CSV table of C-alpha atoms in Angstrom, one decimal:
chain,number,residue,atom,x,y,z
F,144,MET,CA,57.8,-65.4,32.1
F,145,PRO,CA,57.7,-61.4,33.1
F,146,GLY,CA,60.1,-61.0,36.6
F,147,ASP,CA,58.7,-58.5,39.1
F,148,ASP,CA,58.3,-54.9,38.4
F,149,VAL,CA,61.7,-53.2,39.0
F,150,VAL,CA,61.2,-49.6,40.2
F,151,LEU,CA,65.3,-48.2,40.9
F,152,ASP,CA,66.0,-46.0,43.4
F,153,GLY,CA,68.7,-43.3,43.5
F,154,PRO,CA,69.6,-41.5,41.1
F,155,GLN,CA,67.2,-41.9,38.0
F,156,ARG,CA,67.5,-43.5,34.6
F,157,MET,CA,67.1,-44.3,31.2
F,158,LEU,CA,67.6,-47.7,30.2
F,159,GLY,CA,70.5,-48.2,32.5
F,160,PHE,CA,72.0,-45.1,31.9
F,161,VAL,CA,72.1,-42.5,34.2
F,162,VAL,CA,70.6,-38.7,33.2
F,163,THR,CA,72.9,-36.9,32.2
F,164,GLN,CA,73.9,-32.9,31.4
F,165,SER,CA,75.0,-34.0,27.8
F,166,MET,CA,71.8,-36.1,27.2
F,167,GLU,CA,69.6,-33.4,27.7
F,168,VAL,CA,70.3,-31.7,24.6
F,169,CYS,CA,69.4,-34.8,21.5
F,170,GLY,CA,72.9,-32.8,18.7
F,171,ALA,CA,71.4,-34.8,15.8
F,172,VAL,CA,68.4,-33.4,12.9
F,173,GLN,CA,64.9,-34.0,14.6
F,174,HIS,CA,62.8,-36.3,11.8
F,175,PRO,CA,59.2,-36.1,10.9
F,176,LEU,CA,57.1,-38.4,12.0
F,177,PHE,CA,53.6,-38.7,11.5
F,178,GLY,CA,53.4,-36.3,8.4
F,179,GLY,CA,54.9,-34.1,10.6
F,180,ALA,CA,52.9,-33.7,14.2
F,181,LEU,CA,55.4,-35.6,15.9
F,182,SER,CA,59.0,-35.5,15.1
F,183,ALA,CA,62.3,-36.8,16.8
F,184,ALA,CA,66.9,-37.5,16.8
F,185,LEU,CA,66.7,-40.5,14.9
F,186,PRO,CA,70.3,-42.3,15.5
F,187,PRO,CA,72.6,-42.8,12.6
F,188,SER,CA,72.0,-44.7,9.8
F,189,PHE,CA,68.9,-45.7,9.8
F,190,GLN,CA,66.3,-46.2,7.0
F,191,ASP,CA,63.0,-45.8,6.7
F,192,VAL,CA,60.9,-48.8,5.7
F,193,SER,CA,57.6,-46.7,5.1
F,194,ASN,CA,59.8,-46.5,1.8
F,195,LEU,CA,60.4,-50.2,0.8
F,196,ARG,CA,57.0,-51.3,2.3
F,197,GLU,CA,53.5,-50.0,3.3
F,198,ILE,CA,53.3,-49.1,7.0
F,199,PRO,CA,50.3,-49.6,9.1
F,200,ASP,CA,48.9,-45.5,9.1
F,201,ASN,CA,49.4,-45.9,13.6
F,202,GLN,CA,53.3,-47.0,13.2
F,203,GLU,CA,56.7,-44.8,11.7
F,204,VAL,CA,59.5,-48.3,11.3
F,205,PHE,CA,62.9,-47.2,10.9
F,206,ILE,CA,65.6,-49.8,11.0
F,207,HIS,CA,69.4,-50.2,10.7
F,208,ARG,CA,71.2,-49.8,7.3
F,209,SER,CA,73.4,-52.7,8.4
F,210,THR,CA,72.2,-54.7,11.5
F,211,ASP,CA,69.0,-56.8,12.4
F,212,GLN,CA,68.4,-53.8,14.5
F,213,SER,CA,65.1,-51.5,14.3
F,214,ILE,CA,62.9,-49.0,16.3
F,215,ILE,CA,59.0,-48.4,16.1
F,216,VAL,CA,57.3,-45.5,16.4
F,217,GLU,CA,53.1,-46.7,17.3
F,218,LEU,CA,50.3,-44.9,18.2
F,219,LEU,CA,47.6,-47.1,20.4
F,220,GLU,CA,45.2,-46.6,21.9
F,221,TYR,CA,45.2,-45.8,26.1
F,222,GLN,CA,45.1,-48.4,28.2
F,223,GLU,CA,42.8,-47.6,30.7
F,224,GLY,CA,41.8,-49.8,34.4
F,225,MET,CA,45.9,-50.4,34.7
F,226,SER,CA,48.8,-49.0,36.3
F,227,ASP,CA,51.8,-47.2,34.5
F,228,PRO,CA,53.9,-50.1,34.8
F,229,GLU,CA,50.5,-52.8,34.2
F,230,ALA,CA,50.1,-51.0,31.0
F,231,ALA,CA,53.9,-51.3,30.2
F,232,ARG,CA,53.7,-55.1,30.6
F,233,TYR,CA,51.1,-54.4,28.9
F,234,HIS,CA,52.2,-53.3,25.3
F,235,PHE,CA,55.2,-55.8,25.5
F,236,GLU,CA,52.6,-58.5,27.1
F,237,ASP,CA,51.5,-57.7,22.5
F,238,VAL,CA,54.6,-57.2,21.2
F,239,ALA,CA,54.5,-60.8,22.2
F,240,ALA,CA,52.3,-61.7,20.2
F,241,SER,CA,52.9,-60.4,16.6
F,242,ASN,CA,56.4,-61.3,17.1
F,243,ASP,CA,55.2,-65.7,17.7
F,244,ALA,CA,56.8,-64.7,21.3
F,245,ARG,CA,54.0,-65.9,24.1
F,246,GLY,CA,56.3,-67.8,26.2
F,247,ARG,CA,59.3,-67.1,24.7
F,248,ALA,CA,59.6,-63.4,26.8
F,249,ASP,CA,60.8,-62.3,30.1
F,250,ILE,CA,60.4,-59.2,31.4
F,251,VAL,CA,63.8,-58.1,32.6
F,252,SER,CA,62.6,-53.9,34.1
F,253,VAL,CA,60.2,-51.8,34.3
F,254,GLU,CA,61.1,-47.9,35.7
F,255,PRO,CA,59.9,-44.2,34.9
F,256,LEU,CA,61.3,-42.3,33.3
F,257,PRO,CA,62.4,-38.3,34.2
F,258,LEU,CA,60.0,-36.3,32.9
F,259,ALA,CA,62.2,-33.4,33.2
F,260,GLN,CA,64.5,-35.1,30.5
F,261,LEU,CA,62.0,-35.9,28.0
F,262,SER,CA,60.7,-32.4,25.7
F,263,LEU,CA,57.3,-34.1,24.7
F,264,THR,CA,55.3,-32.2,27.7
F,265,SER,CA,52.3,-33.5,26.9
F,266,CYS,CA,52.8,-36.8,27.9
F,267,SER,CA,51.7,-37.3,32.1
F,268,SER,CA,54.2,-40.3,32.8
F,269,ALA,CA,57.2,-42.2,31.4
F,270,TRP,CA,58.0,-46.0,31.4
F,271,ALA,CA,61.2,-47.8,30.3
F,272,LEU,CA,60.4,-52.2,29.6
F,273,THR,CA,63.8,-53.3,29.6
F,274,GLY,CA,62.4,-57.1,28.2
F,275,HIS,CA,64.0,-59.8,26.1
F,276,GLN,CA,62.0,-62.4,23.1
F,277,LEU,CA,63.7,-65.4,20.8
F,278,VAL,CA,62.2,-64.0,18.0
F,279,ALA,CA,62.3,-65.8,14.4
F,280,LYS,CA,62.6,-63.7,11.4
F,281,PHE,CA,59.6,-64.2,8.6
F,282,ASN,CA,58.7,-68.1,8.5
F,283,GLU,CA,62.4,-68.9,9.5
F,284,GLN,CA,62.5,-72.4,11.7
F,285,ALA,CA,65.9,-70.0,14.0
F,286,GLN,CA,65.5,-68.4,17.1
F,287,ASN,CA,67.1,-65.0,18.1
F,288,THR,CA,67.3,-63.4,21.2
F,289,VAL,CA,66.1,-60.1,20.8
F,290,THR,CA,66.7,-58.0,23.5
F,291,ILE,CA,63.4,-55.9,24.1
F,292,TYR,CA,64.6,-51.8,25.3
F,293,MET,CA,60.4,-49.8,25.1
F,294,ALA,CA,59.7,-46.0,26.8
F,295,LEU,CA,55.1,-45.7,26.8
F,296,PHE,CA,54.5,-42.1,26.7
F,297,ARG,CA,51.4,-42.6,28.1
F,298,ILE,CA,48.7,-39.3,27.0
F,299,PRO,CA,45.3,-40.2,28.6
F,300,GLN,CA,43.6,-36.2,27.7
F,301,HIS,CA,44.8,-38.1,23.8
F,302,SER,CA,43.4,-41.1,24.8
F,303,THR,CA,46.4,-42.5,23.0
F,304,ASP,CA,49.6,-44.3,25.1
F,305,LEU,CA,53.0,-43.6,22.5
F,306,LEU,CA,54.9,-46.2,22.5
F,307,VAL,CA,58.3,-46.9,21.6
F,308,THR,CA,60.0,-49.4,20.8
F,309,PHE,CA,64.1,-50.8,19.8
F,310,ASN,CA,64.4,-53.8,18.1
F,311,ASP,CA,68.3,-55.3,19.9
F,312,PRO,CA,69.2,-58.2,18.7
F,313,VAL,CA,72.1,-59.8,20.9
F,314,ALA,CA,71.6,-63.5,20.1
F,315,ILE,CA,71.8,-64.6,16.1
F,316,ASP,CA,71.0,-68.5,15.6
F,317,PRO,CA,73.9,-69.6,12.8
F,318,ALA,CA,70.6,-71.3,10.3
F,319,SER,CA,68.8,-67.7,10.3
F,320,SER,CA,69.3,-65.4,7.7
F,321,SER,CA,69.8,-62.9,10.0
F,322,ALA,CA,73.2,-64.2,10.4
F,323,VAL,CA,73.9,-63.3,6.9
F,324,SER,CA,72.5,-59.8,6.9
F,325,GLU,CA,75.4,-59.5,10.0
F,326,ALA,CA,78.9,-60.4,8.2
F,327,SER,CA,77.4,-57.5,5.2
F,328,GLN,CA,80.9,-55.4,3.9
F,329,ASN,CA,81.1,-52.3,5.7
F,330,PRO,CA,79.0,-52.0,8.4
F,331,SER,CA,78.2,-48.6,9.9
F,332,PRO,CA,78.0,-49.7,13.7
F,333,PRO,CA,75.5,-50.7,15.2
F,334,TRP,CA,72.7,-48.4,18.3
F,335,THR,CA,73.1,-48.5,21.8
F,336,GLN,CA,70.9,-47.8,24.0
F,337,GLU,CA,72.1,-43.7,25.0
F,338,ASP,CA,71.4,-43.6,20.9
F,339,PHE,CA,68.0,-45.0,22.2
F,340,ASN,CA,68.1,-42.3,25.1
F,341,HIS,CA,69.1,-39.7,23.4
F,342,LEU,CA,66.0,-40.0,20.7
F,343,LEU,CA,63.4,-40.2,23.9
F,344,CYS,CA,64.7,-37.2,24.8
F,345,SER,CA,64.4,-35.8,21.6
F,346,PHE,CA,60.4,-37.1,20.9
F,347,GLN,CA,58.0,-33.4,20.4
F,348,LEU,CA,54.6,-32.2,19.3
F,349,HIS,CA,54.5,-30.4,17.2
F,350,ASP,CA,49.9,-31.4,15.7
F,351,PRO,CA,47.6,-32.6,18.7
F,352,GLY,CA,45.2,-32.7,16.0
F,353,ILE,CA,47.3,-36.7,15.6
F,354,PHE,CA,45.1,-37.9,18.0
F,355,GLY,CA,42.4,-36.8,16.5
């Protein structure tokens, strides 16, 4: 079950990494999101899932070409009547429900992200949540342990919560189909927390009309 919120003292951190000058500049090319209304610097070896199957209009989904890692960007309804850490926990539990992982999910930490290091200046606050979920792929019985790195950008003036989720499988059940894909030939290096941090610092809003 989720633990207590953890807010770090001392140097500001992003998902366990001290924010340094090198993280302020994202060298990767900005990738358009939601028809160019937003953009972000995606990590290498990504594949746009919308080229493979239909994706809901409020989502952008990217997978690593040779691992089971994925990054999901979602435009969600702003959760009013709760604190920012509570909103982050709410979205984590909602993701757990979508993954059929209720009762098999726990929260490790909820931390504020330093706004000065973010390019998305329209958010009133930003929070990082780290947790774990036991997730079965498709309709399989085998369950994989997935570390969930989640960032919540709160945009109350547009009644929007921008949620970015990095799914990082850390323990693959041998009976899972993921065990086969993890053994693919010539794999690209897996994404790291630092890759995700760079993605978060790079988000830019180009067209507020996306919020309706």
